[in-house]
Every structure is written in C-alpha cells, then in structure tokens.
mmCIF file of C-alpha atoms in Angstrom:
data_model
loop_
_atom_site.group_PDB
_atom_site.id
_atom_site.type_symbol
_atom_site.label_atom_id
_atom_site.label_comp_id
_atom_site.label_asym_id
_atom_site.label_seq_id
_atom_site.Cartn_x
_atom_site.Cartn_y
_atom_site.Cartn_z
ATOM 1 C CA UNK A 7 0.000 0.000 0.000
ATOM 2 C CA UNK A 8 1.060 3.299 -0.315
ATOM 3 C CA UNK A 9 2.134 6.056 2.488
ATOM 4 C CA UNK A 10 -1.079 5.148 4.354
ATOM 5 C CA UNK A 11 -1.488 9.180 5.460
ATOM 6 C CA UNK A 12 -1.084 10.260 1.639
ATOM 7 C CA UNK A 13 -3.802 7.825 0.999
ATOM 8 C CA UNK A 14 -6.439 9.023 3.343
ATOM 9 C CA UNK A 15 -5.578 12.601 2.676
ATOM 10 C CA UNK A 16 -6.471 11.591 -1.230
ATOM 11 C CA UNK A 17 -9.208 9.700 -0.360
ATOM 12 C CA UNK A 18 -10.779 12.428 2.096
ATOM 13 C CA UNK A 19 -9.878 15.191 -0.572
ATOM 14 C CA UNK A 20 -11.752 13.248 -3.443
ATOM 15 C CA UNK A 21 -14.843 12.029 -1.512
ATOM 16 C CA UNK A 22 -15.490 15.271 0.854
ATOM 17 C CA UNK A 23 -18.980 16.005 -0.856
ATOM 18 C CA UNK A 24 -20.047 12.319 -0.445
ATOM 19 C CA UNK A 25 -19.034 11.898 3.297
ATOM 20 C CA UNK A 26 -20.384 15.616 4.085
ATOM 21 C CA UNK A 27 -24.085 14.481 4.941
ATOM 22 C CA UNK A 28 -23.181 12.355 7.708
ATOM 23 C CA UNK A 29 -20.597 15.323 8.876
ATOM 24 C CA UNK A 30 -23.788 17.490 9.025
ATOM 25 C CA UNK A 31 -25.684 14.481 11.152
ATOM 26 C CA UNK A 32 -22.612 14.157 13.590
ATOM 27 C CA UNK A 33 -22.704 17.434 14.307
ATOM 28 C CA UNK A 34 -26.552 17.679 14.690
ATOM 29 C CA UNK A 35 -26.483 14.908 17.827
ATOM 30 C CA UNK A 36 -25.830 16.027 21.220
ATOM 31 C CA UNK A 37 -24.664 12.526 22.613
ATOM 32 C CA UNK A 38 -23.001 9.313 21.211
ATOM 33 C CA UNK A 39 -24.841 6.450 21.014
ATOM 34 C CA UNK A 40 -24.881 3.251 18.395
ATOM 35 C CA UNK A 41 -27.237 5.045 15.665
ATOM 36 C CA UNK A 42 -23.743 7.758 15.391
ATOM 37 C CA UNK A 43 -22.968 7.952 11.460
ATOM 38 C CA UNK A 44 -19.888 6.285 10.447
ATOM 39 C CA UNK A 45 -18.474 6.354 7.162
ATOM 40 C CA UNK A 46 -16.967 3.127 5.103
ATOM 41 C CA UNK A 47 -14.269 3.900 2.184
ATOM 42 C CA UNK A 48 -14.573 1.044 -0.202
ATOM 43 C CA UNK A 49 -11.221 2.296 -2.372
ATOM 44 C CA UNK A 50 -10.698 -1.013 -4.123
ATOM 45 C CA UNK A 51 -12.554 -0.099 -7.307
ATOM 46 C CA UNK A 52 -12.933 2.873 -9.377
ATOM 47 C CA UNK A 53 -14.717 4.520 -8.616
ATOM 48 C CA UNK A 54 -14.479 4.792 -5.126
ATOM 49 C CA UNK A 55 -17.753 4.430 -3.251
ATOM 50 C CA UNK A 56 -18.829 6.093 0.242
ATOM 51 C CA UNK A 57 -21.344 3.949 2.327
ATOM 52 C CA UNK A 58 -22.695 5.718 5.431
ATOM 53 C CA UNK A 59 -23.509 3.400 7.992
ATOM 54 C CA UNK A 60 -24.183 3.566 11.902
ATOM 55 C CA UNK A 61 -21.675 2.341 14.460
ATOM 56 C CA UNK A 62 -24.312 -0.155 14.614
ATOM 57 C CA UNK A 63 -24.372 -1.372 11.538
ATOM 58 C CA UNK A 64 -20.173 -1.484 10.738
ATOM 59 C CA UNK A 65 -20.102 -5.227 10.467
ATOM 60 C CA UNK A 66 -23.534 -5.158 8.791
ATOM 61 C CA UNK A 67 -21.712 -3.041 5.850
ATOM 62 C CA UNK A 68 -18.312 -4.684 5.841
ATOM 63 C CA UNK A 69 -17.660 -8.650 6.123
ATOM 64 C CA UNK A 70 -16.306 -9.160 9.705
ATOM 65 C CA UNK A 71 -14.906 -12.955 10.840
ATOM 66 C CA UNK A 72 -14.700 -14.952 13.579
ATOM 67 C CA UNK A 73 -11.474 -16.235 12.717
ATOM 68 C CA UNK A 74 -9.192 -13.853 11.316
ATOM 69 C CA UNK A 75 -7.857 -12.822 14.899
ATOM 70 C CA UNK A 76 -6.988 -16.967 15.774
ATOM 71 C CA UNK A 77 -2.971 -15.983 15.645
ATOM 72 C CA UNK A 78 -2.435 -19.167 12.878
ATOM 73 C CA UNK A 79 -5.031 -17.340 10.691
ATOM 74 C CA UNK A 80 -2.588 -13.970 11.371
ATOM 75 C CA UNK A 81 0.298 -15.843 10.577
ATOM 76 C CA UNK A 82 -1.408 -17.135 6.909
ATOM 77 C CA UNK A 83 -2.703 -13.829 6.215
ATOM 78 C CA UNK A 84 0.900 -12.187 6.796
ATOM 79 C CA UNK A 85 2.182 -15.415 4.393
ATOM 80 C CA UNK A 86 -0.619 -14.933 2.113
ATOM 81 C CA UNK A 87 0.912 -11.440 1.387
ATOM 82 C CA UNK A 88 4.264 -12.375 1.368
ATOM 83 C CA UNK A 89 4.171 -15.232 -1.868
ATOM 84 C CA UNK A 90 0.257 -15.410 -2.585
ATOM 85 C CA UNK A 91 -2.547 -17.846 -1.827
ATOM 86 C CA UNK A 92 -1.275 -21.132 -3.572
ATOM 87 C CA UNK A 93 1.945 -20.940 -2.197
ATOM 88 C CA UNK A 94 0.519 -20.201 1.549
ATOM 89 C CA UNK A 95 -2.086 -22.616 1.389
ATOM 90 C CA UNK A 96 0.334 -25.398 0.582
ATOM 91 C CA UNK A 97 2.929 -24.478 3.192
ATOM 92 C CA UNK A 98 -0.119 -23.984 5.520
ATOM 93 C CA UNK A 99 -2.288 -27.142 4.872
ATOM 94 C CA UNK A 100 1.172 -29.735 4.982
ATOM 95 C CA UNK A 101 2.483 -27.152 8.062
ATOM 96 C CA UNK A 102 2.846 -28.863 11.608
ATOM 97 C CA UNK A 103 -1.143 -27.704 12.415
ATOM 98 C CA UNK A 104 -2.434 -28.341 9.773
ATOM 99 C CA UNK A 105 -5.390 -29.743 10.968
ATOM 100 C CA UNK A 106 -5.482 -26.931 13.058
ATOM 101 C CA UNK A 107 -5.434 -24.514 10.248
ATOM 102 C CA UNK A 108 -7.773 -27.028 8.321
ATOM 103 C CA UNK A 109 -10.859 -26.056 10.363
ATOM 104 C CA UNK A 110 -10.199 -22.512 10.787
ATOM 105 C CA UNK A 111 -9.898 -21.975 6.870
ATOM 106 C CA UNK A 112 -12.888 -24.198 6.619
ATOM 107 C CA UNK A 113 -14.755 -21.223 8.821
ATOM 108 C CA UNK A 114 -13.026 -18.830 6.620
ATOM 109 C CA UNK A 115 -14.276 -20.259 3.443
ATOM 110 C CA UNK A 116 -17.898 -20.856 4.466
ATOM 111 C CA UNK A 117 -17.818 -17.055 6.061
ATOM 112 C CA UNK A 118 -16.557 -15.811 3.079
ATOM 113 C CA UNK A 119 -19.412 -17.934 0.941
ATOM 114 C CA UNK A 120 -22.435 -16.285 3.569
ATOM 115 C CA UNK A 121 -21.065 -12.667 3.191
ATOM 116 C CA UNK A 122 -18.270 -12.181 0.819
ATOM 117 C CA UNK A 123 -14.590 -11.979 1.788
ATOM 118 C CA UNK A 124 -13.796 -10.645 5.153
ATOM 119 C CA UNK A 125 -11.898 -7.282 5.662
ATOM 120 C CA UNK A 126 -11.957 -7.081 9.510
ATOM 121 C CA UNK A 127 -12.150 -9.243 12.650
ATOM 122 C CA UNK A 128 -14.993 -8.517 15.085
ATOM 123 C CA UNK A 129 -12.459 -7.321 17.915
ATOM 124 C CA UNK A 130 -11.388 -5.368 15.166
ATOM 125 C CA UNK A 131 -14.813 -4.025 14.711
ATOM 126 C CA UNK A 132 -15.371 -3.682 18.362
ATOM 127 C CA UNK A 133 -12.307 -1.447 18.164
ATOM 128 C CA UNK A 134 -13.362 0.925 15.853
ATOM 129 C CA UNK A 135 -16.668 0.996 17.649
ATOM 130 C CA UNK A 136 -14.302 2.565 20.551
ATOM 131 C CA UNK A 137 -12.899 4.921 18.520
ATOM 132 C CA UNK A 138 -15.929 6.348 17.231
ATOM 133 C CA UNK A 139 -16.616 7.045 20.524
ATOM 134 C CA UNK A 140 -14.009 9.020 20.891
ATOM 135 C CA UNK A 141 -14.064 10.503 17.288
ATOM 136 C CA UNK A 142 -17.658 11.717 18.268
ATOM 137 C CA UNK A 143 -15.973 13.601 21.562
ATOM 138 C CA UNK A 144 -13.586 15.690 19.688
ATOM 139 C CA UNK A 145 -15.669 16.336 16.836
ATOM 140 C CA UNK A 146 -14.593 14.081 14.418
ATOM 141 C CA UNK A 147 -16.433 11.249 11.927
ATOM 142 C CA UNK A 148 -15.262 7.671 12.496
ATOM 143 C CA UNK A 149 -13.947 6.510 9.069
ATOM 144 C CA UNK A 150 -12.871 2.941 7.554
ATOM 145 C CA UNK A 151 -11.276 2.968 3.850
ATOM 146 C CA UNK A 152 -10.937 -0.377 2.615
ATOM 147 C CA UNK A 153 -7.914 -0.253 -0.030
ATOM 148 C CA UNK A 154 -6.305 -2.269 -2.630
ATOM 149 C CA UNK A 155 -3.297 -5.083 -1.602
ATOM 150 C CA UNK A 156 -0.749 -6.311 -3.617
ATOM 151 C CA UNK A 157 -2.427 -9.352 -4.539
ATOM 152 C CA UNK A 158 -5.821 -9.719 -6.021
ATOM 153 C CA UNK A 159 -7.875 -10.892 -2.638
ATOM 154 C CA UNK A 160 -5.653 -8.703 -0.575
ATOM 155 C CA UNK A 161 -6.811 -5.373 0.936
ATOM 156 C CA UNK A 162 -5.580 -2.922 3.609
ATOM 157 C CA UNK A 163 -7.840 -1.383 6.152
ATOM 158 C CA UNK A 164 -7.242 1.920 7.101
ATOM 159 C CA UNK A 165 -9.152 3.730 9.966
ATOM 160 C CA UNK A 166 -8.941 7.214 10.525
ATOM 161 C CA UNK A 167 -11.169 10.621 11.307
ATOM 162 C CA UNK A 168 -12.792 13.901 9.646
ATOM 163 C CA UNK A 169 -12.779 16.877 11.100
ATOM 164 C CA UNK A 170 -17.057 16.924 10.632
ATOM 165 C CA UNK A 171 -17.330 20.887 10.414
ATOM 166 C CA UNK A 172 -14.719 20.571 7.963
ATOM 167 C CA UNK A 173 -17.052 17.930 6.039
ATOM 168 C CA UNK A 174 -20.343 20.033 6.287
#
C-alpha cells in the first residue's frame, strides 16, 4: 500500500462532498450512542464508493470474521501477502497444524461464501466501535477505507477521522 497518510488525505480530498451528509448528522447529535454515522471507504474499485452506515451497523456493511484474529489465521494472512494464496495454502495445509489450520480456513471459506470476503475481525470491529466514541468527543467522523493489496484478494484497512465541520 502506499504512504497510508497520503492515501487518506487523497481519499478524504476526493470524496469530501459524499461523506459531508453524515458530517452534518454528527454534528446535529448532542450525545453518542450506536445510531452515530460512520463512514466506510470502499477504495478497491474505481470509482471509489462512500457507504454511510451507523456504528451499529459497521459489520452489517463490511464482512467481519470470527477467525481472522486466531494468531495461525494472522500468521497465513501475513504469508498470504508475502508469496500469494497457492503458495501459503500449501505451506499452511502440509504445516505442523495443519489440521489446526484445516478447520479454521474451513470457517473462513464458508464465512466468506455467507457474506463475501472478510476485511476485519470482530475485535477489530469492536475497536473501531471505541474509537468512534471518541471521534464523536472531539468532533470528528469515524472513518474505515478499505484499499487495494498487492495481490488480487488482498486489501488494507485503514481507519482514521474527519474533522465533521470541515465535512459540512
């Protein structure tokens, strides 16, 4: 990925009119609660598109997993990356836990079948959840861009904040 501040910066810069309505509800709530807008990047296409979503609703708009935080799952993901998905899956199927690794790609496969590839863990989710909250005490709109890896099922997730009288 590139610089990942450069990318945000371009990505806030290019998409300020589409992410300036929930700005303008942010702004109009007195207290933080799950209904808060949150905005979703989804950078890997052209062109990029702007979802706006509640904190509520974050792993409603972007596939979450169960297993993507198990640390073998980590460890594939990081390998994955490194020489691509053949070469990963081999090394991680004949690995010493492979069995191991068997049944969490199994959960992987049949998440991926009920609601398309996952970007995030839940925990990962619950994080951003947490930062919203804090986002929505300094003024700011919770963001998630979802960009491009360097392999074809690869992607980056970047999360970050607006400034939402800057938006609106």
């Amino acid at each position: 990925m590139d610089h990942p501040p450069l990318v945000v910066r371009q990505l806030i810069n290019e998409l300020r009119d589409d992410m300036s309505e929930a700005g303008r509800e942010l702004r109009n709530r007195s207290t933080w609660d799950l209904q808060c807008p949150v905005v979703i990047i989804d950078a890997r296409t052209e062109p990029n598109r702007v979802v706006r979503t509640s904190v509520r609703g974050i792993t409603g708009a972007i596939a979450t997993s169960n297993v993507i935080d198990d640390p073998l799952m980590r460890s594939f993901l990081v390998r994955f990356r490194e020489v691509g998905a053949d070469e990963a899956l081999d090394e991680f199927l004949q690995g010493p836990e492979a069995e191991r690794f068997s049944e969490l790609w199994d959960i992987y496969n049949d998440e991926a079948q009920q609601q398309g590839l996952a970007v995030w863990s839940h925990s990962d989710a619950a994080k951003f959840v947490l930062k919203s909250k804090t986002c929505f005490d300094d003024g700011q709109l919770a963001c998630v861009a979802i960009t491009s890896g360097d392999h074809r099922d690869a992607h980056d997730v970047l999360t970050f904040s607006v400034d939402a009288c800057w938006l609106s």
